[in-house]
Amino acid sequence: MTIPNDIRITPELVADHGLKPDEYQKILDLIGREPTYTELGIFSAMWNEHCSYKSSKKWLKTLPTKGPRVIQGPGENAGVVDIGDDQAIVFKMESHNHPSFIEPYQGAGTGMGGILRDVFTMGARPVAAMNALRFGAPDHEKTRHLVSGVVAGIGGYGNAFGVPTVGGEVEFDERYNGNILVNAFAAGLADTDKIFYSKAEGVGLPVVYLGAKTGRDGVGGATMASAEFGDDIEEKRPTVQVGDPFTEKRLLEACLELMATGAVIAIQDMGAAGLTCSAVEMGAKGDLGIELDLDKVPVREEQMTPYEMMLSESQERMLMVLHPEKEAEARAVFEKWELDFATVGVTTDDLRFRVKWQGDEVANLPIKELGDEAPEYDRPWTAPKVPAPLAAGDVPQMDVADALLALMGGHQTASRRWVYEQYDTLIQGNSLQRPGGDAGVIRVEGHATKGLAFSSDVTPRYCEADPYEGGKQAVAECWRNLTATGAEPLAATDNLNFGNPERPEIMGQLVHAIKGIGEACLALEFPIVSGNVSLYNETNGQGILPTPTIGGVGLLPDWNQMARIGFAAANEVILLIGAPPSRGTHLGQSIYLRDLFGRKDGPAPHVDLAHEKRTGDFVRKLIRSGVATACHDLSDGGLAVGLAEMAVASGIGATVTDLTDQDPVLQYFGEDQGRYLMTVNLDPQGDDLAALWREAEALGIFAPWIGTTGGIDLVLGAARPLPVAELKTAHEGWFPNYMADEAA
Amino acid sequence: MKARVTVTLKAGVLDPQGQAIEGSLKSLGFGGVASVRQGKVFDLVLDGTDEASARSELNSMCEKLLANTVIENYSVEITN
Amino acid sequence: MKARVTVTLKAGVLDPQGQAIEGSLKSLGFGGVASVRQGKVFDLVLDGTDEASARSELNSMCEKLLANTVIENYSVEITN
Amino acid sequence: MKSAVIVFPGLNRDRDMIAALTKVSGTAPAIVWHQDADVPDVDLIVIPGGFSYGDYLRCGAIAARSPIMDKVRERAARGVKVLGVCNGFQILIEAGLLPGALMRNKSLKFVCREVKLEVVNADTAFTRGYTKGEVFRCPVAHHDGNYFADSATLERLEGDGRVAFRYAEGTNPNGSLHDIAGIFNEQKNVLGLMPHPENLIEAAHGGDDGRALFTGLLGQAA
Ligand SMILES: Nc1ncnc2c1ncn2[C@@H]1O[C@H](COP(=O)(O)OP(=O)(O)O)[C@@H](O)[C@H]1O
Ligand SMILES: [Mg+2]
């Protein structure tokens, strides 16, 4: 297959490139002539949703991105946040939704590869990874196959690369039947004075290509990632990229070695629309032109056209601008690691992006405008309709013990062990909390006491009911999960997964979710430092649940003062911190309603950000003071599920007394926000606990003593005692049982 | 009845395994190797004796499980 | 010159992959599958044109790298 | 005691192993790149875990055929102790220094979890930090740890005290025959094992059950 460069540009061809007629007109105006075929490809790559953020840019700008610890916010390969001692944590989250639906193993694997590259491109060695996964209904015919492939793909790549997976999410909902979500997060450590950026500096310097050879992988991939799925999905298949973690691991080591030599001026990984996006970005950021000679590009297939080379998404490749006097040294590093190293271009002073091939100039475009002049839309949106509150007294009844057992053994809250045991969770030897708790925690290698916590969260059903509250809740839950380990939440990354933004109701979801996220980040001092937007997640006109995933990072000054979720000992006081006096009342959008009664009604729970902050700060202080022996925030399934998870984590039971004047269903299964369970090793009658309560009261936080740990049962008031072993069997059973009939 | 199913990567699909093997063969002194691509074979023993129906079963096994038709081709052969 | 090397597990050597595939095929409704063993193929492109010397090179590649002769058998075929 | 760690491209638990050796012995091991001409004069050579050459072809196969392994073989023949962990075990098997084969896990899945190991032979330089029959915690993280050997080989391994560790208490994570987790060569100066004792040597790891392997080996009191 060869595609000539002098092909005629027809309206159909323009449409095939995902460009609207007015967008094409803009191209004509900008360059004053018809583009060559290669140029059309370059524009389509630069101006599609994925690279240009044309639908979301206006709203993303409203997010808080600054803070005393923020070294680099959005706009680079990853965000950079100061963690003290001249070190920084570098992190980002990115989606690989469409590729993972088409080929789950390779799609998810290359998603991991991409996010790891974003992190080590900046000079950071990856130290932690997470993955947030959303699949269709468990009984949908494709779900098992997708779960199995995606999990194996993430493991296959991450395990071989050698980064511990410390957390993530897995959810099932029929709204993802035709469009799963695979969001991958990675974080790396770097010295603050050795961070590398993509901005090229200096004229006449070599532009160097590193890593794997270029093939036809994913040609058109970036365009595909932004296109709505239709029934012609089969035809889009040949663009699948195959990951090579062995090459990525060598690329990591070679890049870090090369950076240490001082040879690197600018570096950019080749992700979506590989050579095009990376070269344009390096040049445009540095106010420089770039000239590429495609005859120098290492290729692994014959007769590749310039169009294909410019749009190839072959993995495990990097572009750098190097100090010319260090080129030989740089080449030696790459030869040691047996990776391709080729000088493929030069920086110029004319702000043009020029591409040469076999003696011809196949592209000559204004480099700044390629990015800066990309279309930006203020798409029309409509305000989401928020569901009415549940009628007074509308509390569907079920035996509390039966309900808890059903939820613990249901797809929403069952243990994800089946998933995370396929991931290497302890490589590097720094994992202090592996998946299964509130947040993953690693120690900072080389530091005696410092730790970092990671969590990924969003509750899509809340976002669907109320994108604004749902956006707030996603941030708050992430912040809460970090806090529950004793960490100080530092900053976050977001991965905004939505449907087709050309539909005003979807755009309305995006606008309101961003508003909620922004307000929560501001109130919780939790700036957004990087992120990714994935739109057009729909199949045949049905959008996914709005899913703005938040990945957060927290800092523990001393991991010896860190909380875990398992009850630590018998006879300890259990406090419910941050709850209303009724403990809980909010049943709207709860999993109690959804999973036990098939109801998806009612408003999403409200997040009181000021109260959230006060409560979290208080919880963290208690953990750091050493009085807390275990801590767990409440989320899906409310108080009952929270208690059960703490019991199951250690095998220790508990007895909790009912509030007599409150419906047990509400107090045990309400999903009111901003609540933590904590056990303390304090005498219930003693002064220390009294002092704790006085302090809470002064802060306006209610922290009642609701029960005591001990025994082998979980006793929720008047409900039948549930053996912890039975809860554990239910909790651990769902996933392996479900996947056991994988082939069926 | 015995059958062999051979599954190979489609042209153009990256084959990291093949590449690594190629590199290793070269460093072991096999200089004349221009390229290596790795695939799979499945040797099956089937009940039944009708070749035509076996063939169609095997094709359907490939489509459903043995091959990942997004990136792989397959071929089916009755070996006895 | 093109060649195909096929590497299969020796009889008696445990084949967890083959077993799992056999189980999956059965649960997909392919009841007539009596057994499955998984192996590998390598498609090589070789410089040179002498078939006999290619064959001996290929055998030596198998002995040295492509097959683990403790547990695997191999066969070599010139395909063009 | 002087030690050296051999590094092949694609290994990724080299840093974990170097840290463990350094923390337990107080001295950093020599690091040997696979293209180095020789292994320095040491008492212990370690091949750590990971995915050498991506584990493409067969786990450990390509690394096992690199020239540095000839040097390892020479040293082993002279009585130098050689320890292979996880991919290191696979490499030692592919290099013919240990018998048998490590097949894909029975579940066909990568598995990372904690298992229990029983010390079968505590009478060697590697295992003297433990007592015979002792059961200790140890993490595993591998895709191909399903030990296979023909019955004659298994009989010989069992009869000659060459099984070092067995998965205990029903924790076999991969389907290994005889629950084998680690084996010695005939002279018992080469040990290969799938689990990762180097990831359980200090409080931060949640325990130090793996430490005795290193203290025993490096000639320190446990
Ligand atoms: N895909 C995954 N990869 C790794 N760990 C996961 C994954 N999905 C869930 N987990 C882990 O399982 C535990 C429960 O997840 P979740 O219910 O989402 O926690 P929370 O309600 O505290 O946010 C967490 O420790 C989480 O990190
Ligand atoms: Mg939590």
Short mmCIF file of N, CA, C and O in Angstrom, two decimals, chain A residues 125 159-162 243-246 249-250 336-338 418 420-429 431-432 434 443 445 559 742, chain D residues 9-16 23 33-35 51-54 56 109-114 139-141 196 199 202-205:
data_model
loop_
_atom_site.label_atom_id
_atom_site.label_comp_id
_atom_site.label_asym_id
_atom_site.label_seq_id
_atom_site.Cartn_x
_atom_site.Cartn_y
_atom_site.Cartn_z
N ARG A 125 12.04 8.74 36.92
CA ARG A 125 11.96 7.28 36.88
C ARG A 125 10.59 6.86 37.44
O ARG A 125 10.27 7.18 38.58
N ASN A 159 4.27 -4.89 34.15
CA ASN A 159 5.11 -5.83 34.89
C ASN A 159 6.47 -5.96 34.23
O ASN A 159 7.50 -6.02 34.90
N ALA A 160 6.48 -6.03 32.92
CA ALA A 160 7.76 -6.19 32.23
C ALA A 160 8.57 -4.90 32.31
O ALA A 160 9.79 -4.93 32.45
N PHE A 161 7.88 -3.79 32.25
CA PHE A 161 8.58 -2.51 32.36
C PHE A 161 9.18 -2.37 33.76
O PHE A 161 10.26 -1.80 33.93
N GLY A 162 8.44 -2.86 34.76
CA GLY A 162 9.00 -2.84 36.11
C GLY A 162 8.52 -1.71 36.99
O GLY A 162 9.28 -1.16 37.78
N GLY A 243 2.45 -3.16 21.52
CA GLY A 243 3.40 -2.64 22.48
C GLY A 243 4.62 -3.54 22.63
O GLY A 243 4.52 -4.75 22.45
N ASP A 244 5.74 -2.96 22.98
CA ASP A 244 6.97 -3.71 23.18
C ASP A 244 7.62 -3.21 24.48
O ASP A 244 8.47 -2.32 24.46
N PRO A 245 7.19 -3.77 25.61
CA PRO A 245 7.70 -3.27 26.89
C PRO A 245 9.21 -3.44 27.04
O PRO A 245 9.84 -2.68 27.76
N PHE A 246 9.76 -4.41 26.35
CA PHE A 246 11.22 -4.62 26.43
C PHE A 246 11.94 -3.41 25.84
O PHE A 246 12.91 -2.90 26.42
N LYS A 249 11.47 -0.40 28.24
CA LYS A 249 12.35 -0.47 29.41
C LYS A 249 13.77 -0.01 29.02
O LYS A 249 14.41 0.74 29.75
N ARG A 250 14.21 -0.42 27.85
CA ARG A 250 15.55 0.02 27.41
C ARG A 250 15.53 1.51 27.10
O ARG A 250 16.50 2.23 27.37
N LYS A 336 24.54 1.24 23.24
CA LYS A 336 24.67 0.30 24.35
C LYS A 336 23.33 -0.41 24.59
O LYS A 336 23.30 -1.61 24.84
N TRP A 337 22.25 0.33 24.52
CA TRP A 337 20.92 -0.25 24.78
C TRP A 337 20.28 -0.81 23.51
O TRP A 337 19.11 -1.19 23.51
N GLU A 338 21.05 -0.83 22.42
CA GLU A 338 20.59 -1.40 21.15
C GLU A 338 19.28 -0.79 20.69
O GLU A 338 18.31 -1.48 20.36
N TRP A 418 -8.64 -10.27 42.02
CA TRP A 418 -8.43 -11.00 40.77
C TRP A 418 -7.69 -10.14 39.76
O TRP A 418 -6.86 -10.61 38.99
N TYR A 420 -5.78 -7.15 40.60
CA TYR A 420 -4.47 -6.60 40.96
C TYR A 420 -3.43 -7.67 41.26
O TYR A 420 -2.24 -7.35 41.27
N GLU A 421 -3.85 -8.91 41.44
CA GLU A 421 -2.81 -9.95 41.56
C GLU A 421 -2.16 -10.27 40.22
O GLU A 421 -1.16 -10.97 40.16
N GLN A 422 -2.72 -9.77 39.14
CA GLN A 422 -2.06 -9.92 37.84
C GLN A 422 -1.07 -8.79 37.58
O GLN A 422 -0.45 -8.72 36.53
N TYR A 423 -1.02 -7.86 38.52
CA TYR A 423 -0.07 -6.75 38.39
C TYR A 423 1.05 -6.94 39.41
O TYR A 423 0.80 -7.35 40.55
N ASP A 424 2.24 -6.59 39.04
CA ASP A 424 3.34 -6.59 40.00
C ASP A 424 3.14 -5.38 40.90
O ASP A 424 3.25 -4.24 40.45
N THR A 425 2.81 -5.65 42.16
CA THR A 425 2.51 -4.54 43.06
C THR A 425 3.65 -4.26 44.02
O THR A 425 3.53 -3.38 44.87
N LEU A 426 4.74 -5.00 43.92
CA LEU A 426 5.80 -4.76 44.89
C LEU A 426 7.18 -4.60 44.30
O LEU A 426 8.14 -4.39 45.04
N ILE A 427 7.28 -4.64 42.99
CA ILE A 427 8.58 -4.42 42.38
C ILE A 427 9.11 -3.05 42.78
O ILE A 427 8.33 -2.13 43.02
N GLN A 428 10.39 -2.94 42.86
CA GLN A 428 11.14 -1.77 43.34
C GLN A 428 11.28 -1.77 44.86
O GLN A 428 12.05 -1.01 45.42
N GLY A 429 10.50 -2.64 45.53
CA GLY A 429 10.70 -2.82 46.97
C GLY A 429 10.30 -1.65 47.85
O GLY A 429 10.79 -1.52 48.97
N SER A 431 6.81 -0.62 48.10
CA SER A 431 5.35 -0.57 48.28
C SER A 431 4.98 -0.73 49.75
O SER A 431 5.16 -1.79 50.34
N LEU A 432 4.44 0.32 50.32
CA LEU A 432 4.03 0.28 51.73
C LEU A 432 2.58 -0.12 51.86
O LEU A 432 2.18 -0.75 52.82
N ARG A 434 -0.21 -1.87 49.26
CA ARG A 434 -0.53 -2.38 47.93
C ARG A 434 -2.02 -2.22 47.70
O ARG A 434 -2.76 -1.82 48.59
N ARG A 443 7.22 4.18 49.62
CA ARG A 443 8.17 5.06 50.29
C ARG A 443 9.04 5.72 49.23
O ARG A 443 9.23 5.18 48.13
N GLU A 445 12.35 6.25 47.87
CA GLU A 445 13.60 5.54 48.02
C GLU A 445 14.72 6.49 48.40
O GLU A 445 14.82 7.59 47.86
N TRP A 559 6.14 7.62 57.14
CA TRP A 559 5.22 6.51 56.90
C TRP A 559 5.04 5.62 58.11
O TRP A 559 4.20 4.71 58.12
N GLU A 742 -14.83 -17.52 31.74
CA GLU A 742 -14.33 -16.56 30.77
C GLU A 742 -14.66 -16.94 29.34
O GLU A 742 -15.06 -16.11 28.53
N PRO D 9 19.66 -6.70 29.55
CA PRO D 9 18.60 -5.75 29.21
C PRO D 9 17.23 -6.40 29.44
O PRO D 9 17.04 -7.56 29.09
N GLY D 10 16.34 -5.63 30.04
CA GLY D 10 15.00 -6.14 30.31
C GLY D 10 14.81 -6.65 31.72
O GLY D 10 13.70 -6.81 32.18
N LEU D 11 15.91 -6.90 32.44
CA LEU D 11 15.75 -7.24 33.86
C LEU D 11 15.22 -6.01 34.57
O LEU D 11 15.50 -4.88 34.19
N ASN D 12 14.41 -6.22 35.60
CA ASN D 12 13.89 -5.05 36.30
C ASN D 12 13.89 -5.19 37.82
O ASN D 12 13.50 -4.27 38.52
N ARG D 13 14.29 -6.37 38.32
CA ARG D 13 14.43 -6.45 39.77
C ARG D 13 15.90 -6.40 40.17
O ARG D 13 16.28 -6.79 41.27
N ASP D 14 16.73 -5.90 39.26
CA ASP D 14 18.15 -5.77 39.58
C ASP D 14 18.34 -4.77 40.72
O ASP D 14 19.14 -5.00 41.62
N ARG D 15 17.57 -3.67 40.67
CA ARG D 15 17.73 -2.66 41.72
C ARG D 15 17.27 -3.20 43.07
O ARG D 15 17.86 -2.91 44.11
N ASP D 16 16.20 -3.99 43.07
CA ASP D 16 15.71 -4.59 44.32
C ASP D 16 16.79 -5.51 44.90
O ASP D 16 17.04 -5.53 46.10
N LYS D 23 21.92 -3.80 51.71
CA LYS D 23 21.39 -3.60 53.05
C LYS D 23 21.81 -4.71 54.01
O LYS D 23 22.11 -4.46 55.16
N TRP D 33 27.49 -5.80 33.56
CA TRP D 33 26.64 -5.63 32.39
C TRP D 33 26.86 -6.85 31.48
O TRP D 33 27.98 -7.35 31.38
N HIS D 34 25.83 -7.31 30.83
CA HIS D 34 25.92 -8.58 30.09
C HIS D 34 27.00 -8.56 29.02
O HIS D 34 27.49 -9.60 28.61
N GLN D 35 27.40 -7.37 28.58
CA GLN D 35 28.44 -7.32 27.55
C GLN D 35 29.85 -7.22 28.13
O GLN D 35 30.81 -7.19 27.38
N PHE D 51 12.44 -9.35 33.05
CA PHE D 51 12.03 -9.89 31.75
C PHE D 51 13.19 -9.69 30.78
O PHE D 51 13.15 -8.81 29.93
N SER D 52 14.26 -10.48 30.96
CA SER D 52 15.41 -10.31 30.07
C SER D 52 14.96 -10.50 28.63
O SER D 52 14.23 -11.44 28.33
N TYR D 53 15.36 -9.61 27.79
CA TYR D 53 14.96 -9.64 26.37
C TYR D 53 13.44 -9.81 26.23
O TYR D 53 12.95 -10.47 25.32
N GLY D 54 12.73 -9.18 27.16
CA GLY D 54 11.29 -9.20 27.08
C GLY D 54 10.68 -10.57 27.41
O GLY D 54 9.47 -10.73 27.35
N TYR D 56 10.90 -12.82 25.51
CA TYR D 56 10.43 -13.27 24.21
C TYR D 56 11.10 -14.62 23.92
O TYR D 56 12.12 -14.96 24.49
N LYS D 109 -1.95 -16.88 34.05
CA LYS D 109 -1.90 -15.45 34.40
C LYS D 109 -0.65 -15.14 35.19
O LYS D 109 -0.15 -15.96 35.94
N PHE D 110 -0.20 -13.91 35.03
CA PHE D 110 0.84 -13.39 35.92
C PHE D 110 0.27 -13.43 37.33
O PHE D 110 -0.90 -13.12 37.54
N VAL D 111 1.10 -13.77 38.30
CA VAL D 111 0.60 -13.78 39.67
C VAL D 111 1.57 -13.06 40.59
O VAL D 111 2.77 -13.33 40.60
N CYS D 112 1.03 -12.09 41.32
CA CYS D 112 1.83 -11.37 42.32
C CYS D 112 1.07 -11.45 43.63
O CYS D 112 0.00 -10.87 43.77
N ARG D 113 1.60 -12.23 44.55
CA ARG D 113 0.96 -12.36 45.86
C ARG D 113 1.96 -12.96 46.82
O ARG D 113 3.06 -13.33 46.43
N GLU D 114 1.56 -13.02 48.09
CA GLU D 114 2.43 -13.64 49.07
C GLU D 114 2.11 -15.12 49.18
O GLU D 114 0.95 -15.50 49.18
N PRO D 139 6.95 -13.23 48.87
CA PRO D 139 6.14 -12.86 47.71
C PRO D 139 6.61 -13.55 46.43
O PRO D 139 7.78 -13.91 46.31
N VAL D 140 5.67 -13.73 45.52
CA VAL D 140 6.02 -14.18 44.16
C VAL D 140 5.48 -13.14 43.18
O VAL D 140 4.54 -12.42 43.49
N ALA D 141 6.08 -13.08 42.01
CA ALA D 141 5.60 -12.20 40.95
C ALA D 141 6.14 -12.75 39.64
O ALA D 141 7.26 -12.46 39.25
N HIS D 196 10.52 -14.08 45.58
CA HIS D 196 11.40 -12.91 45.71
C HIS D 196 11.73 -12.60 47.16
O HIS D 196 11.18 -11.67 47.74
N ASN D 199 12.35 -8.97 48.27
CA ASN D 199 11.28 -8.01 48.49
C ASN D 199 10.63 -8.14 49.86
O ASN D 199 9.56 -7.59 50.11
N GLU D 202 12.72 -6.10 55.22
CA GLU D 202 12.75 -5.00 56.20
C GLU D 202 11.35 -4.55 56.55
O GLU D 202 10.38 -4.91 55.88
N ALA D 203 11.26 -3.74 57.60
CA ALA D 203 9.96 -3.33 58.12
C ALA D 203 9.08 -2.72 57.03
O ALA D 203 7.88 -2.99 56.96
N ALA D 204 9.67 -1.93 56.16
CA ALA D 204 8.88 -1.29 55.12
C ALA D 204 8.22 -2.31 54.20
O ALA D 204 7.22 -2.02 53.56
N HIS D 205 8.81 -3.50 54.12
CA HIS D 205 8.22 -4.54 53.27
C HIS D 205 7.11 -5.29 54.00
O HIS D 205 6.51 -6.20 53.44
#
